[in-house]
Amino acid sequence: MKIAIDGPVGAGKSSISDAVAQALGILHLDTGAMYRAVGLTCLRRGINIDDEQAVTALSRTLPIDVRYENGGQRTIADGEDVTAFIRTPEVSDAASRVGTYEGVRKAMVAAQQAIAARTDMLVDGRDIGTVVLPDADVKIYLTASAEERARRRWLQQKESGQDADYDQVLRELIARDHHDMNREHDPLRQAEDAVLVDTTDLDFDQSVEAILRLVWEAKA
Ligand code: DC
C-alpha cells in the first residue's frame, strides 16, 4: 500500500502523517527531510545555493537514505545521520531554494521512489501524488486556511518560548505558499485524483481519523 500526502507548509502534514502511518503499521517517508539534507550539505561545504549547477551536481552524487528507529525516520546523508541538524531556519531556507532546481528534484524523486519501492509506505511532501507516486493507492491533499496554519505555527513558537509575532508568521507563510505553488518545476498542487482534507475546523485527532477513514474506504 502506498499513501501520498501533499499540502502547504503548516498544514500539520508531518505529525498527522506520523500518526496515520503508526495507526496503519506502515513507515512514513518525510521527503522534505531529503531536500533539507541537500540544503544542509551545501551550507556545510560552502556551496553557493544560487549556483544551480553546483547544487545539482551535489544532489546527483550525495547519497541520501533513511533509516527507521523506534518508528521515527533518521535521515542519512553521505553515511552521516543528519537528523538533528536539518530543522534550523537556515536549513529550511536552503531546502526551499534547492527544491526549485529541476536537476535536484529529479535526483530526489528517484531516491524517494527507490525508498518507497521497498515496502508499504506513507509518503508526504509537495509532489508525491503528482510526481513521485502517481499510482498511489490513496492520495490526500491536506490543507487549512492560511490564518489557521499561521495561528498553529505562532502558538508552537510561543509555546517553545520564542517571541513570535502572528502577523509576521502569517506574512511568511503566505510567501512560502506562493513560492511552493508557483515554482517552475513540480509546483505544489492537488493531484486530480487526490481527496482534499481541510483541517481548518478539525483538531489533530479528527484530522488523523479523517485520513484513516479515507484509507479504509480505499481498501474496502
Ligand atoms: O516539508 P518541509 O517543510 O520539511 O520541506 C522542506 C522544503 O523542501 C520545502 O520548502 C519544500 C521542499 N520540498 C519539496 O520541494 N518537495 C517535497 N516533496 C518536499 C519538500
Coordinates of C-alpha atoms and ligand atoms in Angstrom, one line a residue:
M1 CA 0.0 0.0 0.0
K2 CA 1.3 3.5 -0.9
I3 CA -0.3 6.6 0.5
A4 CA 0.6 10.1 -0.8
I5 CA 0.0 13.2 1.3
D6 CA 0.7 16.6 -0.1
G7 CA -0.1 20.1 1.1
P8 CA 1.3 23.5 2.0
V9 CA 3.5 24.4 4.9
G10 CA 1.9 24.4 8.3
A11 CA -1.0 22.0 7.5
G12 CA 0.3 19.5 10.0
K13 CA 1.4 17.1 7.4
S14 CA 4.4 15.7 9.3
S15 CA 2.7 15.0 12.6
I16 CA -0.5 13.9 11.1
S17 CA 1.3 11.6 8.7
D18 CA 3.3 10.1 11.6
A19 CA 0.1 9.3 13.5
V20 CA -1.6 7.8 10.4
A21 CA 1.3 5.6 9.5
Q22 CA 1.6 4.4 13.0
A23 CA -2.0 3.5 13.2
L24 CA -1.7 1.6 9.9
G25 CA 1.6 -0.1 11.0
I26 CA 3.5 1.3 8.0
L27 CA 6.6 3.5 7.6
H28 CA 6.3 7.3 6.9
L29 CA 8.8 8.9 4.5
D30 CA 9.2 12.6 5.1
T31 CA 10.5 13.8 1.7
G32 CA 11.2 17.3 2.9
A33 CA 14.0 15.9 5.1
M34 CA 15.8 14.9 1.9
Y35 CA 15.7 18.4 0.4
R36 CA 16.8 19.6 3.8
A37 CA 19.8 17.2 3.8
V38 CA 20.9 18.7 0.4
G39 CA 20.5 22.2 1.8
L40 CA 22.5 21.4 4.9
T41 CA 25.3 19.8 2.9
C42 CA 25.5 22.9 0.7
L43 CA 25.8 25.1 3.8
R44 CA 28.5 22.8 5.3
R45 CA 30.5 22.5 2.2
G46 CA 30.3 26.2 1.3
I47 CA 28.4 25.5 -1.9
N48 CA 26.6 28.7 -3.1
I49 CA 22.8 27.9 -3.0
D50 CA 22.3 30.2 -6.0
D51 CA 24.7 28.1 -8.1
E52 CA 22.3 25.8 -9.8
Q53 CA 25.0 23.7 -11.5
A54 CA 27.0 23.1 -8.3
V55 CA 23.9 22.3 -6.2
T56 CA 22.6 20.0 -8.9
A57 CA 25.9 18.2 -9.2
L58 CA 25.9 17.7 -5.4
S59 CA 22.4 16.3 -5.4
R60 CA 23.3 13.7 -8.0
T61 CA 26.3 12.4 -6.1
L62 CA 25.3 12.8 -2.4
P63 CA 24.0 9.5 -1.2
I64 CA 20.8 10.2 0.8
D65 CA 18.9 7.5 2.6
V66 CA 16.5 7.0 5.5
R67 CA 16.5 4.6 8.4
Y68 CA 13.8 3.9 11.0
E69 CA 14.5 3.8 14.7
N70 CA 11.6 3.4 17.2
G71 CA 9.2 4.2 14.4
G72 CA 10.9 7.5 13.6
Q73 CA 12.8 8.5 10.5
R74 CA 16.5 9.1 10.6
T75 CA 17.9 10.9 7.6
I76 CA 21.3 9.9 6.4
A77 CA 23.5 12.0 4.1
D78 CA 26.8 10.6 2.9
G79 CA 26.7 8.0 5.7
E80 CA 26.1 10.5 8.4
D81 CA 22.9 10.8 10.5
V82 CA 22.0 14.4 9.9
T83 CA 18.5 14.3 11.6
A84 CA 19.5 16.6 14.4
F85 CA 20.8 19.3 12.1
I86 CA 18.1 19.8 9.4
R87 CA 15.4 21.7 11.3
T88 CA 17.1 25.1 11.7
P89 CA 15.7 28.2 9.9
E90 CA 18.9 28.4 7.8
V91 CA 18.4 24.8 6.5
S92 CA 14.6 25.4 5.9
D93 CA 15.5 28.3 3.7
A94 CA 18.3 26.4 1.9
A95 CA 15.9 23.4 1.4
S96 CA 13.2 25.5 -0.2
R97 CA 15.7 27.1 -2.5
V98 CA 17.5 23.9 -3.7
G99 CA 14.0 22.4 -4.2
T100 CA 13.4 24.9 -7.1
Y101 CA 16.1 23.3 -9.3
E102 CA 14.9 20.7 -11.8
G103 CA 18.0 18.5 -11.5
V104 CA 17.8 18.4 -7.8
R105 CA 14.1 17.4 -8.0
K106 CA 14.9 14.6 -10.4
A107 CA 17.6 13.2 -8.1
M108 CA 15.3 13.4 -5.0
V109 CA 12.3 11.9 -6.8
A110 CA 14.5 9.0 -8.0
A111 CA 15.8 8.4 -4.5
Q112 CA 12.3 8.7 -3.0
Q113 CA 10.8 6.2 -5.5
A114 CA 13.6 3.7 -4.7
I115 CA 12.9 4.0 -0.9
A116 CA 9.1 3.8 -1.4
A117 CA 9.5 0.7 -3.5
R118 CA 11.0 -1.3 -0.6
T119 CA 7.8 -1.6 1.4
D120 CA 4.3 -0.3 2.2
M121 CA 4.7 3.4 2.9
L122 CA 3.0 6.7 3.6
V123 CA 5.0 9.4 1.8
D124 CA 4.5 13.1 2.5
G125 CA 5.7 16.2 0.6
R126 CA 4.6 18.6 -2.1
D127 CA 4.7 16.5 -5.3
I128 CA 4.0 13.0 -4.1
G129 CA 0.6 12.4 -5.6
T130 CA 1.6 14.3 -8.8
V131 CA 5.2 13.1 -9.5
V132 CA 6.7 10.7 -7.0
L133 CA 3.9 8.2 -6.6
P134 CA 1.3 8.9 -9.4
D135 CA -0.1 5.4 -8.8
A136 CA -0.5 5.7 -5.1
D137 CA -3.5 3.8 -3.6
V138 CA -4.7 6.8 -1.7
K139 CA -3.9 10.5 -2.4
I140 CA -4.6 13.2 0.0
Y141 CA -4.2 17.0 -0.3
L142 CA -4.0 18.2 3.3
T143 CA -4.6 21.9 3.9
A144 CA -6.1 24.5 6.2
S145 CA -6.7 28.2 5.8
A146 CA -3.6 30.4 5.8
E147 CA -4.8 32.1 9.0
E148 CA -5.3 28.8 10.8
R149 CA -2.0 27.4 9.7
A150 CA -0.3 30.6 10.8
R151 CA -2.1 30.5 14.2
R152 CA -0.9 27.0 14.8
R153 CA 2.7 27.9 13.9
W154 CA 2.5 31.0 16.0
L155 CA 1.2 29.0 19.0
Q156 CA 4.0 26.4 18.6
Q157 CA 6.6 29.2 18.6
K158 CA 5.2 30.9 21.6
E159 CA 5.0 27.6 23.5
S160 CA 8.6 26.9 22.7
G161 CA 9.5 30.3 24.3
Q162 CA 10.0 32.3 21.1
D163 CA 8.9 35.9 20.8
A164 CA 6.6 35.3 17.9
D165 CA 4.5 37.9 16.0
Y166 CA 1.3 36.5 14.4
D167 CA 1.2 39.0 11.5
Q168 CA 4.8 38.2 10.6
V169 CA 4.2 34.4 10.8
L170 CA 1.2 34.9 8.5
R171 CA 3.1 37.0 6.0
E172 CA 6.0 34.5 5.9
L173 CA 3.6 31.6 5.4
I174 CA 1.7 33.3 2.6
A175 CA 5.1 34.0 0.9
R176 CA 6.2 30.3 1.2
D177 CA 2.8 29.1 -0.2
H178 CA 3.3 31.4 -3.2
H179 CA 6.9 30.2 -3.7
D180 CA 5.9 26.5 -3.4
M181 CA 2.8 26.8 -5.7
N182 CA 4.5 29.0 -8.4
R183 CA 7.9 27.4 -8.8
E184 CA 8.6 26.2 -12.3
H185 CA 9.3 22.6 -11.6
D186 CA 6.8 20.3 -9.9
P187 CA 4.9 23.1 -8.0
L188 CA 2.7 22.2 -5.1
R189 CA -0.8 21.4 -6.4
Q190 CA -3.6 19.0 -5.7
A191 CA -3.5 15.9 -7.9
E192 CA -6.7 15.4 -9.9
D193 CA -7.4 12.2 -8.1
A194 CA -6.5 13.4 -4.6
V195 CA -9.0 13.9 -1.9
L196 CA -9.0 17.3 -0.2
V197 CA -8.8 17.2 3.6
D198 CA -9.3 20.7 5.1
T199 CA -8.3 20.7 8.7
T200 CA -9.2 24.3 9.5
D201 CA -12.0 23.2 11.7
L202 CA -10.6 19.8 12.8
D203 CA -8.3 19.1 15.7
F204 CA -5.3 16.7 15.4
D205 CA -7.2 13.5 16.3
Q206 CA -10.1 14.4 14.0
S207 CA -7.6 15.0 11.1
V208 CA -5.9 11.7 11.7
E209 CA -9.3 10.0 11.8
A210 CA -10.5 11.7 8.6
I211 CA -7.4 10.3 6.7
L212 CA -7.7 6.8 8.2
R213 CA -11.4 6.7 7.1
L214 CA -10.3 7.5 3.5
V215 CA -7.6 4.8 3.6
W216 CA -10.1 2.2 4.9
E217 CA -12.6 3.2 2.2
A218 CA -9.9 2.8 -0.4
K219 CA -9.0 -0.7 1.0
A220 CA -12.6 -1.8 1.2
Ligands
DC1 O1 8.2 19.6 4.3 P1 9.4 20.5 4.6 O2 9.0 21.9 5.1 O3 10.3 19.8 5.6 O4 10.2 20.7 3.2 C1 11.3 21.5 3.2 C2 11.4 22.1 1.8 O5 11.6 21.2 0.8 C3 10.2 22.9 1.4 O6 10.4 24.3 1.4 C4 9.8 22.5 0.0 C5 10.8 21.4 -0.3 N1 10.1 20.1 -0.7 C6 9.8 19.9 -2.0 O7 10.1 20.8 -2.8 N2 9.2 18.7 -2.4 C7 8.9 17.8 -1.5 N3 8.4 16.6 -1.9 C8 9.2 18.0 -0.1 C9 9.7 19.2 0.3

